[in-house]
mmCIF file of C-alpha atoms and ligand atoms in Angstrom:
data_model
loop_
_atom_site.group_PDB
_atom_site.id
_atom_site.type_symbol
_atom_site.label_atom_id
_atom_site.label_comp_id
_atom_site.label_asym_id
_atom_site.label_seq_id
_atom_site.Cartn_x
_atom_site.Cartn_y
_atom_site.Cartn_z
ATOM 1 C CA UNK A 1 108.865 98.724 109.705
ATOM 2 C CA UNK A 2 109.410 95.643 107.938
ATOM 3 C CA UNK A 3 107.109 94.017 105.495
ATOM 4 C CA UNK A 4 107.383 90.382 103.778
ATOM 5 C CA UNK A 5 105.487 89.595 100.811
ATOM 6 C CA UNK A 6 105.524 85.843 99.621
ATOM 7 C CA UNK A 7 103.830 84.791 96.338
ATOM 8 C CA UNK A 8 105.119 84.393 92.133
ATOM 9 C CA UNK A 9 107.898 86.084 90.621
ATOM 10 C CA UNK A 10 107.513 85.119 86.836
ATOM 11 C CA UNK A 11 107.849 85.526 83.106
ATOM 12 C CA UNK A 12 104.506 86.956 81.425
ATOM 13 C CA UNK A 13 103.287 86.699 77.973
ATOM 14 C CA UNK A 14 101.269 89.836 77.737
ATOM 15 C CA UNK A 15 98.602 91.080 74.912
ATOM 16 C CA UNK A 16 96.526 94.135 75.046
ATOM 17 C CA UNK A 17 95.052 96.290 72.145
ATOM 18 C CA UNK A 18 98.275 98.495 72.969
ATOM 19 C CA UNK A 19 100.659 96.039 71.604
ATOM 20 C CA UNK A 20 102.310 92.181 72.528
ATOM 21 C CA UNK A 21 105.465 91.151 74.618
ATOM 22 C CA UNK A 22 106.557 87.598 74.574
ATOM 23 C CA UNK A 23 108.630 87.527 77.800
ATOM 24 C CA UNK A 24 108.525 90.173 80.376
ATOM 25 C CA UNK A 25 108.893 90.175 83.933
ATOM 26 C CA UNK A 26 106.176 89.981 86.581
ATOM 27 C CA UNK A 27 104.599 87.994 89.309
ATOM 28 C CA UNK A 28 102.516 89.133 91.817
ATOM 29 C CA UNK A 29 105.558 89.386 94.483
ATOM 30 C CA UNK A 30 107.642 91.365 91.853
ATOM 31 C CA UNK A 31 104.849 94.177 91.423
ATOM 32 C CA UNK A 32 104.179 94.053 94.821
ATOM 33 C CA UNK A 33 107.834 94.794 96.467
ATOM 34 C CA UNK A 34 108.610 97.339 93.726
ATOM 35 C CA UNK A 35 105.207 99.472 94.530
ATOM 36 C CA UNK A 36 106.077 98.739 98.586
ATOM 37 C CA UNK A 37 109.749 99.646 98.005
ATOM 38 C CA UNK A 38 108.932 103.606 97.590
ATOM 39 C CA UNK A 39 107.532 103.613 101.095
ATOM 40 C CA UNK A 40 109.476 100.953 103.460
ATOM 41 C CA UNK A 41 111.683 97.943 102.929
ATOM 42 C CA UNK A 42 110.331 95.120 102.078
ATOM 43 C CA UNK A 43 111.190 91.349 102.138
ATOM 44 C CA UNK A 44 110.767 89.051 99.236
ATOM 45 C CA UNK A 45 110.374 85.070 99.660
ATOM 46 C CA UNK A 46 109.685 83.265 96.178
ATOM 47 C CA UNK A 47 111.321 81.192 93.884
ATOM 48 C CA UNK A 48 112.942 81.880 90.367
ATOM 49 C CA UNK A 49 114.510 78.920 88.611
ATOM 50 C CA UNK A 50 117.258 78.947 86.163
ATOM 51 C CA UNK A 51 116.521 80.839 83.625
ATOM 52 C CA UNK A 52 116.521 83.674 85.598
ATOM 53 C CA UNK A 53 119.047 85.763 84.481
ATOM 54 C CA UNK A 54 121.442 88.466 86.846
ATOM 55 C CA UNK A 55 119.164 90.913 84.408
ATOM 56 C CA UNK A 56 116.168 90.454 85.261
ATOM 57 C CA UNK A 57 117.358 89.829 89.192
ATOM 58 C CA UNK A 58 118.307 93.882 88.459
ATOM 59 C CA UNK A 59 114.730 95.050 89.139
ATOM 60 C CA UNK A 60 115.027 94.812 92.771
ATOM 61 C CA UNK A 61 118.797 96.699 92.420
ATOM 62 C CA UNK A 62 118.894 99.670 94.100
ATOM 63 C CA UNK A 63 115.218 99.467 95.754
ATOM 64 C CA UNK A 64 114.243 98.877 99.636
ATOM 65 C CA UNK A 65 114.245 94.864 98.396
ATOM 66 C CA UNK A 66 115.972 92.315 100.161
ATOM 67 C CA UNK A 67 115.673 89.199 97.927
ATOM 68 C CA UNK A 68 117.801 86.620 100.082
ATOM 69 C CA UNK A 69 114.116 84.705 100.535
ATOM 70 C CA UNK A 70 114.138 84.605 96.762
ATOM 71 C CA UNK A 71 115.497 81.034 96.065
ATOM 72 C CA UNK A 72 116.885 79.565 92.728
ATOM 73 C CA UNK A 73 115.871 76.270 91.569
ATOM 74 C CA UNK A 74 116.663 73.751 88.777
ATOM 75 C CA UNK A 75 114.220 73.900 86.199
ATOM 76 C CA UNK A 76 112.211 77.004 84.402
ATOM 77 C CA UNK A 77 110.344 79.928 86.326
ATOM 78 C CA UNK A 78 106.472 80.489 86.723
ATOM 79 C CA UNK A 79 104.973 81.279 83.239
ATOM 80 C CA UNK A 80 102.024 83.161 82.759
ATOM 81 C CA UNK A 81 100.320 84.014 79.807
ATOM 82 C CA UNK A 82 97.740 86.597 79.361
ATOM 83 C CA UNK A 83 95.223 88.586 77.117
ATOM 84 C CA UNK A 84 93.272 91.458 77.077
ATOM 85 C CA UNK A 85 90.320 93.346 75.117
ATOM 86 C CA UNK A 86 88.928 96.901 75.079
ATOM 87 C CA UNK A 87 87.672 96.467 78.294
ATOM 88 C CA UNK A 88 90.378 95.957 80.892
ATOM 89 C CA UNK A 89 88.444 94.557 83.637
ATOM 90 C CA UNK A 90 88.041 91.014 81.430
ATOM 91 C CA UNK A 91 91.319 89.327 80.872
ATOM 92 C CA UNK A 92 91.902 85.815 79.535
ATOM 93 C CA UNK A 93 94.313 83.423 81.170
ATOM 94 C CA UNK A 94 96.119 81.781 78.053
ATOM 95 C CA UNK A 95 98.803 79.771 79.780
ATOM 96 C CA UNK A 96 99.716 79.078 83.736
ATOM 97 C CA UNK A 97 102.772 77.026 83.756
ATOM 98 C CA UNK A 98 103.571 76.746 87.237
ATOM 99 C CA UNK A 99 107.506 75.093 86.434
ATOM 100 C CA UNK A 100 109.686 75.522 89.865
ATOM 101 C CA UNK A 101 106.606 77.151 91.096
ATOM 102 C CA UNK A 102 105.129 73.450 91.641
ATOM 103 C CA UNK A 103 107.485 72.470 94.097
ATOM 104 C CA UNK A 104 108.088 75.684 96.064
ATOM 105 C CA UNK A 105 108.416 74.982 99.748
ATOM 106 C CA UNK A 106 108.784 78.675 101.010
ATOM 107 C CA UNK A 107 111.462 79.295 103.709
ATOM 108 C CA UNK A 108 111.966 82.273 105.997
ATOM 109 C CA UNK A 109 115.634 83.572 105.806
ATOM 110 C CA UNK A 110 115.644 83.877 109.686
ATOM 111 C CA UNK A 111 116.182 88.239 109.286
ATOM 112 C CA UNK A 112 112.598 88.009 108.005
ATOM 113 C CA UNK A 113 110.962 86.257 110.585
ATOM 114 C CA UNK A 114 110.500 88.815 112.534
ATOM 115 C CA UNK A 115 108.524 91.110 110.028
ATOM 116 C CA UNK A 116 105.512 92.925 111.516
ATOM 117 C CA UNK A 117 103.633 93.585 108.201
ATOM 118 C CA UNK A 118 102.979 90.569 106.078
ATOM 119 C CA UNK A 119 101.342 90.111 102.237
ATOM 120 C CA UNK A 120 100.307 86.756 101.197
ATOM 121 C CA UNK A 121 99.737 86.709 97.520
ATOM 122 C CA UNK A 122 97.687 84.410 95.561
ATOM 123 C CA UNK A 123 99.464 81.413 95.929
ATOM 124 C CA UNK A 124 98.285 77.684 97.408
ATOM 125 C CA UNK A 125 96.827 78.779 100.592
ATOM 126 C CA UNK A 126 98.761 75.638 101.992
ATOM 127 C CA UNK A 127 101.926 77.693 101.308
ATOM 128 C CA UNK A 128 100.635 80.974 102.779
ATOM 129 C CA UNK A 129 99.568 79.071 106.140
ATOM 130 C CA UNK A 130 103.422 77.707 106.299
ATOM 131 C CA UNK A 131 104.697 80.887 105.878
ATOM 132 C CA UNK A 132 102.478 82.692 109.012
ATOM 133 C CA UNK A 133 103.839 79.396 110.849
ATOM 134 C CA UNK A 134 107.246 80.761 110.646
ATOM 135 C CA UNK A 135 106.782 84.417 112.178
ATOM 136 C CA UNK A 136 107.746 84.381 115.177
ATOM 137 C CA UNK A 137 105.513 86.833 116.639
ATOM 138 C CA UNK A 138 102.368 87.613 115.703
ATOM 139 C CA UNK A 139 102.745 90.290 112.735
ATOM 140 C CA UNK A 140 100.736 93.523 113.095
ATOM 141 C CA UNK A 141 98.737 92.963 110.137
ATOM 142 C CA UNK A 142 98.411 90.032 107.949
ATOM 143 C CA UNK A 143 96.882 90.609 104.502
ATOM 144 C CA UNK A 144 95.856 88.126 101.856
ATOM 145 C CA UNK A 145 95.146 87.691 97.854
ATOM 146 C CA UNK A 146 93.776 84.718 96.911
ATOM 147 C CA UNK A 147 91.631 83.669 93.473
ATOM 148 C CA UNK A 148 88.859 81.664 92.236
ATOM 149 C CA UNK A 149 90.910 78.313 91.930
ATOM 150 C CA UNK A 150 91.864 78.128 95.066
ATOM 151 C CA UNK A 151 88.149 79.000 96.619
ATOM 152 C CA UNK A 152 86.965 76.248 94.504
ATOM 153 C CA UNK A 153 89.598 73.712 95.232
ATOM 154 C CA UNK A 154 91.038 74.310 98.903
ATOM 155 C CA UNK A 155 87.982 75.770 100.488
ATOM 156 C CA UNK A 156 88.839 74.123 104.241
ATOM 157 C CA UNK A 157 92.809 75.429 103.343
ATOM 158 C CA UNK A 158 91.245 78.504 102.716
ATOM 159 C CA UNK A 159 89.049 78.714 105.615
ATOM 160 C CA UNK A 160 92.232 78.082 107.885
ATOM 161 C CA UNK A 161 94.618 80.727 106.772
ATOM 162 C CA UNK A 162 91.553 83.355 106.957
ATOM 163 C CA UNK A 163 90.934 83.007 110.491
ATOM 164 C CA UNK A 164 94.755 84.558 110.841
ATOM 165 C CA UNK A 165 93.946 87.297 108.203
ATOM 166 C CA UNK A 166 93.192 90.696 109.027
ATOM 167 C CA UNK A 167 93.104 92.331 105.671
ATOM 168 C CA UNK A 168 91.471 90.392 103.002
ATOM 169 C CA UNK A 169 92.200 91.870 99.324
ATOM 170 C CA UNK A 170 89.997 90.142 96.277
ATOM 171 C CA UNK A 171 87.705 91.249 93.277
ATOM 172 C CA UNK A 172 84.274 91.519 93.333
ATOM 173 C CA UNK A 173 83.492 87.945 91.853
ATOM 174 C CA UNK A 174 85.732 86.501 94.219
ATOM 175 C CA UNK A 175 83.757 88.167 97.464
ATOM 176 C CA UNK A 176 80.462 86.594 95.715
ATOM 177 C CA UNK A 177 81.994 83.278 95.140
ATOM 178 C CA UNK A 178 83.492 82.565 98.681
ATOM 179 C CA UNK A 179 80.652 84.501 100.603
ATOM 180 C CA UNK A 180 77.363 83.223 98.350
ATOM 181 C CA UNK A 181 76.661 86.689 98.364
ATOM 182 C CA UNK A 182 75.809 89.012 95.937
ATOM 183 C CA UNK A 183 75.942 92.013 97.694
ATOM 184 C CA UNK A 184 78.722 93.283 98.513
ATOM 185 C CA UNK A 185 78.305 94.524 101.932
ATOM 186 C CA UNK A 186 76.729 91.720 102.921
ATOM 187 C CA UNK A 187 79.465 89.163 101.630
ATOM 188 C CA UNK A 188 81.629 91.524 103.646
ATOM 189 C CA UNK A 189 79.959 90.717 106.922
ATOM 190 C CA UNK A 190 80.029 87.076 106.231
ATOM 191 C CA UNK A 191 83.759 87.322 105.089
ATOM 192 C CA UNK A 192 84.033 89.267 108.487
ATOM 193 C CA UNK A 193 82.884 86.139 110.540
ATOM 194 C CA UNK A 194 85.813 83.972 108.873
ATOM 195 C CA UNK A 195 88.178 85.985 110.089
ATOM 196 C CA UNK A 196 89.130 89.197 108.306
ATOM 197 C CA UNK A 197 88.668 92.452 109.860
ATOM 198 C CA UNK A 198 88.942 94.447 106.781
ATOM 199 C CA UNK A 199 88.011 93.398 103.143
ATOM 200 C CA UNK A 200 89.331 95.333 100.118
ATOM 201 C CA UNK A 201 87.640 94.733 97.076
ATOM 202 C CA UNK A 202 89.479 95.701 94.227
ATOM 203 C CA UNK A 203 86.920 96.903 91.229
ATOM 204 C CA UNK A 204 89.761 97.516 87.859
ATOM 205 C CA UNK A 205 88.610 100.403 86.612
ATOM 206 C CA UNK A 206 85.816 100.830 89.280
ATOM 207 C CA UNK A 207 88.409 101.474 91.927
ATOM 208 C CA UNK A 208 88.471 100.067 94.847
ATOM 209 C CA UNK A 209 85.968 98.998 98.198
ATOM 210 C CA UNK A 210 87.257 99.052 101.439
ATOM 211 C CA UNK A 211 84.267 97.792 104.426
ATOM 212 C CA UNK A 212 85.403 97.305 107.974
ATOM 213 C CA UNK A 213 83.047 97.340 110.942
ATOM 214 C CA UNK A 214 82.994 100.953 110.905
ATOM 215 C CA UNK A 215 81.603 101.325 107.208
ATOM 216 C CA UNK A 216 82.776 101.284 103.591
ATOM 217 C CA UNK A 217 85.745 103.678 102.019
ATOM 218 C CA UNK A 218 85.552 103.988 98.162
ATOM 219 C CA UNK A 219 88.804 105.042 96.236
ATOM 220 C CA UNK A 220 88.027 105.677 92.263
ATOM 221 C CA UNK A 221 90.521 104.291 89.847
ATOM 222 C CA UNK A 222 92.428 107.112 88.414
ATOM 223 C CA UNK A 223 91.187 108.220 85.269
ATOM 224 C CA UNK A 224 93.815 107.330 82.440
ATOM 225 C CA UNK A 225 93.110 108.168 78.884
ATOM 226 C CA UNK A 226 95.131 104.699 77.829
ATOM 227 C CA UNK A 227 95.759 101.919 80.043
ATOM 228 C CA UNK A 228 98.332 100.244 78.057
ATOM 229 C CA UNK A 229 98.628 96.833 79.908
ATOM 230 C CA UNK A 230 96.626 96.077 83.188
ATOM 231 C CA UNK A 231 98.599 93.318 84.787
ATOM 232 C CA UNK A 232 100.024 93.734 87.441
ATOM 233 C CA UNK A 233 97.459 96.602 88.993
ATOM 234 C CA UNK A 234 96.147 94.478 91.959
ATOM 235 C CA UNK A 235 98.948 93.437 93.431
ATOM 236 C CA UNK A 236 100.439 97.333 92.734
ATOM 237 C CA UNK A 237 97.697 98.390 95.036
ATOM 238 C CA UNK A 238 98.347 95.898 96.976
ATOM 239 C CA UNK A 239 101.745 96.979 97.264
ATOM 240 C CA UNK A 240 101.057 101.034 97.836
ATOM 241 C CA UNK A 241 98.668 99.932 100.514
ATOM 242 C CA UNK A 242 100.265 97.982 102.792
ATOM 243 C CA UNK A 243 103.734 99.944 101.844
ATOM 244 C CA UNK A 244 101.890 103.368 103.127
ATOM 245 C CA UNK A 245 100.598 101.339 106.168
ATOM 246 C CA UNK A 246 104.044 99.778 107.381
ATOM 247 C CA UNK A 247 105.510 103.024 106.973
ATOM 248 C CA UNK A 248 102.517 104.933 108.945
ATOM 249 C CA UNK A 249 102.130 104.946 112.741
ATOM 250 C CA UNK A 250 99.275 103.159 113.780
ATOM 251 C CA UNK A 251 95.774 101.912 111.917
ATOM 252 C CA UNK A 252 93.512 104.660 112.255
ATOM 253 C CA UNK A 253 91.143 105.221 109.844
ATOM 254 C CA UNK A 254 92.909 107.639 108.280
ATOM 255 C CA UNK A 255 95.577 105.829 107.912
ATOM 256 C CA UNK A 256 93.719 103.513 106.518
ATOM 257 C CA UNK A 257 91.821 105.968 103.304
ATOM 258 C CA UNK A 258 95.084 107.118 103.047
ATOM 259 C CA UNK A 259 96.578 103.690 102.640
ATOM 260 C CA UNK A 260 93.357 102.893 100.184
ATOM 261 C CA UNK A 261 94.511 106.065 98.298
ATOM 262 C CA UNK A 262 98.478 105.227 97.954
ATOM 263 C CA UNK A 263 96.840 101.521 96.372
ATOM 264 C CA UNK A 264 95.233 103.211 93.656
ATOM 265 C CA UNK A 265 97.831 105.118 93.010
ATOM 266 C CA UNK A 266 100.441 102.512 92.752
ATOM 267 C CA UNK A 267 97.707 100.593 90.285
ATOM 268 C CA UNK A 268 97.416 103.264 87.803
ATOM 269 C CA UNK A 269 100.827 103.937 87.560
ATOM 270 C CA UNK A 270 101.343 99.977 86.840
ATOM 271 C CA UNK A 271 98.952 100.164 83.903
ATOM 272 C CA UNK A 272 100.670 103.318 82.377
ATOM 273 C CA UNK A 273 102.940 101.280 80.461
ATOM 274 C CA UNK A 274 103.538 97.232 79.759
ATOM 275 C CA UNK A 275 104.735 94.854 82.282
ATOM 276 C CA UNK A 276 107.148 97.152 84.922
ATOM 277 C CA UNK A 277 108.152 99.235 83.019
ATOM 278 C CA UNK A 278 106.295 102.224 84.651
ATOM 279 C CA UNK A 279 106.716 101.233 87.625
ATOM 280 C CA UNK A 280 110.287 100.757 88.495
ATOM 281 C CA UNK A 281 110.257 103.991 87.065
ATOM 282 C CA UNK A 282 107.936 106.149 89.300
ATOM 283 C CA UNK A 283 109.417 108.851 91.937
ATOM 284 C CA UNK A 284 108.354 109.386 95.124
ATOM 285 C CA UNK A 285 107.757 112.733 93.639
ATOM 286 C CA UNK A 286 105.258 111.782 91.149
ATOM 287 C CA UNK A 287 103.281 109.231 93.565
ATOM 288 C CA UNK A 288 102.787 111.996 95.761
ATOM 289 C CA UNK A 289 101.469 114.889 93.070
ATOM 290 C CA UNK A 290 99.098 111.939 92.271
ATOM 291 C CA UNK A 291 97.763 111.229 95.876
ATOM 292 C CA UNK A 292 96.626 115.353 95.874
ATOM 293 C CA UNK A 293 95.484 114.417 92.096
ATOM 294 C CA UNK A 294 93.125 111.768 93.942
ATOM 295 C CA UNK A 295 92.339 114.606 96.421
ATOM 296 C CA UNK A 296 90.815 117.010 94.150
ATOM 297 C CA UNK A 297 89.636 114.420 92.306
ATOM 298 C CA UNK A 298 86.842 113.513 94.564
ATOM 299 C CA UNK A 299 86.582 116.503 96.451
ATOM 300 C CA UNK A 300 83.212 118.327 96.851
ATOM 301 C CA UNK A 301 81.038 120.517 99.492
ATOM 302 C CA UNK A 302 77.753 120.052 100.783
HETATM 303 P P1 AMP B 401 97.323 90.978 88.886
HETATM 304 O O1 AMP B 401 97.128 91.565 87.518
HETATM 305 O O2 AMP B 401 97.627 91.995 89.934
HETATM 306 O O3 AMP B 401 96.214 90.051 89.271
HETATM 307 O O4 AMP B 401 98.633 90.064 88.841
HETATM 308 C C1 AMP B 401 99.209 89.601 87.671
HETATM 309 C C2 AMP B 401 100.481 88.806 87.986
HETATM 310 O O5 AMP B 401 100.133 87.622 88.702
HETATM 311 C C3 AMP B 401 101.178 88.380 86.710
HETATM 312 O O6 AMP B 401 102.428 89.031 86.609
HETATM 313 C C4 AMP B 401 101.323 86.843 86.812
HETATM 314 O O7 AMP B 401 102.643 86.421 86.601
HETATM 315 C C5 AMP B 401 100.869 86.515 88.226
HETATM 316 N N1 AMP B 401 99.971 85.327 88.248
HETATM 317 C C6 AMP B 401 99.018 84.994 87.354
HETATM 318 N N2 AMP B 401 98.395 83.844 87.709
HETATM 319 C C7 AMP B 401 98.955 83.433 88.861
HETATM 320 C C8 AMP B 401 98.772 82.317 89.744
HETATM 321 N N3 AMP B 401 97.867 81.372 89.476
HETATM 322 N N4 AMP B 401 99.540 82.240 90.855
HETATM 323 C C9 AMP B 401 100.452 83.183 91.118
HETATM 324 N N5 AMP B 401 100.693 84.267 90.344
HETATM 325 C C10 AMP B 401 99.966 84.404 89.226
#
């Protein structure tokens, strides 16, 4: 079934306590589609601009990625710049230099408009409202990212695209911060009444929260000895989630943990290594050993 991710394909500047890389590719859409591509086919709409080389368009070579929604612009792509200490839950934004990003007007090739699973990354919740606008039919499931800066500044932008969301993804200090909420559960019922069915909270290293109307899900995050570089791991499980989904019949709730499962997954593996460079790598093999890892994991009798 087809799925269509819109949101930042980029160049990141990337410093943990494992080591430094000046330029390496990223963007939320980029870890996305690559974690989606080992369980459906997936459409990308973003913009690069010049700079972006045949090389680094290679990533998506080879994968269930069809990048003709990924349009080239004059000028420099989306910069990001980011550092990290011990603890991998607290990053610092160094740089954000949005460059054709700024300008981005996104536009469904027509093939994609049709796409019955849809992931709206963090991006100007302007843009993610235009791009709903030009499915033609209502997708099966429409799931958002959003951040901070955007609940701050485009609250009533905000407020519009969630009342067509059914999947809300965000951290824990975003929940608090849109819902005025501290706990959890509770910000999750008043999320509910803006629109969103089901909100996934992702946690870092705490793993992950899902709470629908039926009750809460908790997946762990898997336990890693190193995590070398942790961009990228929210939009990985955002990626293994609504990859497993599109490519599973219906929405049960199994379906669902399983989904929640096949996130996590897809996060750890991002962290593994810097940038991509465990992920492009991963086999469907090795995603599956570590979905019975997650089994046994948290397994236990009563
Ligand atoms: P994550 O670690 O999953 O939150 O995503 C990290 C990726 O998001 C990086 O590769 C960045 O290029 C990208 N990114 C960072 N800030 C923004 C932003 N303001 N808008 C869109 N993408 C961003």
């Amino acid at each position: 079934m087809s799925l269509l991710v819109v949101g930042s394909v980029a160049f990141d500047a990337l410093e943990t306590p494992y080591g430094k890389v000046d330029r390496t590719l990223g963007g939320a859409a980029t870890y996305f589609s690559i974690a989606a591509s080992c369980f459906t086919h997936v459409n990308l709409v973003g913009v690069v601009g010049d700079d972006f080389t045949a090389k680094d368009r290679a990533v998506f070579r080879g994968r269930r990625i069809d990048i003709s929604g990924l349009e080239r612009a004059t000028g420099k792509t989306f910069f990001w710049s980011g550092r990290y200490g011990q603890d991998p839950n607290e990053r610092v934004t160094l740089v954000t230099d949005l460059n054709v990003f700024a300008t981005f007007r996104p536009k469904l090739p027509e093939a994609f408009r049709a796409s019955r699973h849809v992931f709206l990354a963090n991006i100007d919740p302007t843009l993610q409202r235009s791009v709903l606008e030009q499915i033609k039919t209502p997708p099966r499931m429409v799931a958002l990212d959003t951040m901070n800066y955007w609940i701050e500044r485009a609250p009533a932008e905000l407020r519009e695209i969630l009342k067509r969301t059914h999947v809300l993804m965000i951290n824990d200090a975003e929940t608090r911060m849109l819902s005025s909420e501290h706990n959890l559960l509770r910000a999750a019922r008043r999320i509910f009444a803006m629109g969103p069915r089901i909100l996934i909270i992702k946690r870092g290293e705490h793993g992950a929260l899902m709470v629908d109307n039926r009750g809460a899900f908790a997946v762990p995050a898997f336990p890693l000895e190193e995590v070398h570089d942790p961009t990228g791991a929210g939009d990985s499980f955002a990626g293994g989630f609504m990859g497993y989904l599109a490519s599973s019949r219906g929405m049960s709730d199994a379906v669902l943990r399983r989904a929640m499962v096949y996130g996590s997954v897809m996060g750890s593996f991002a962290v593994e290594r810097f940038g991509l460079d465990r992920l492009r790598k991963v086999t469907r093999r090795e995603i599956d050993a570590r979905a019975r890892h997650f089994a046994k994991l948290t397994q236990f009798r009563l």
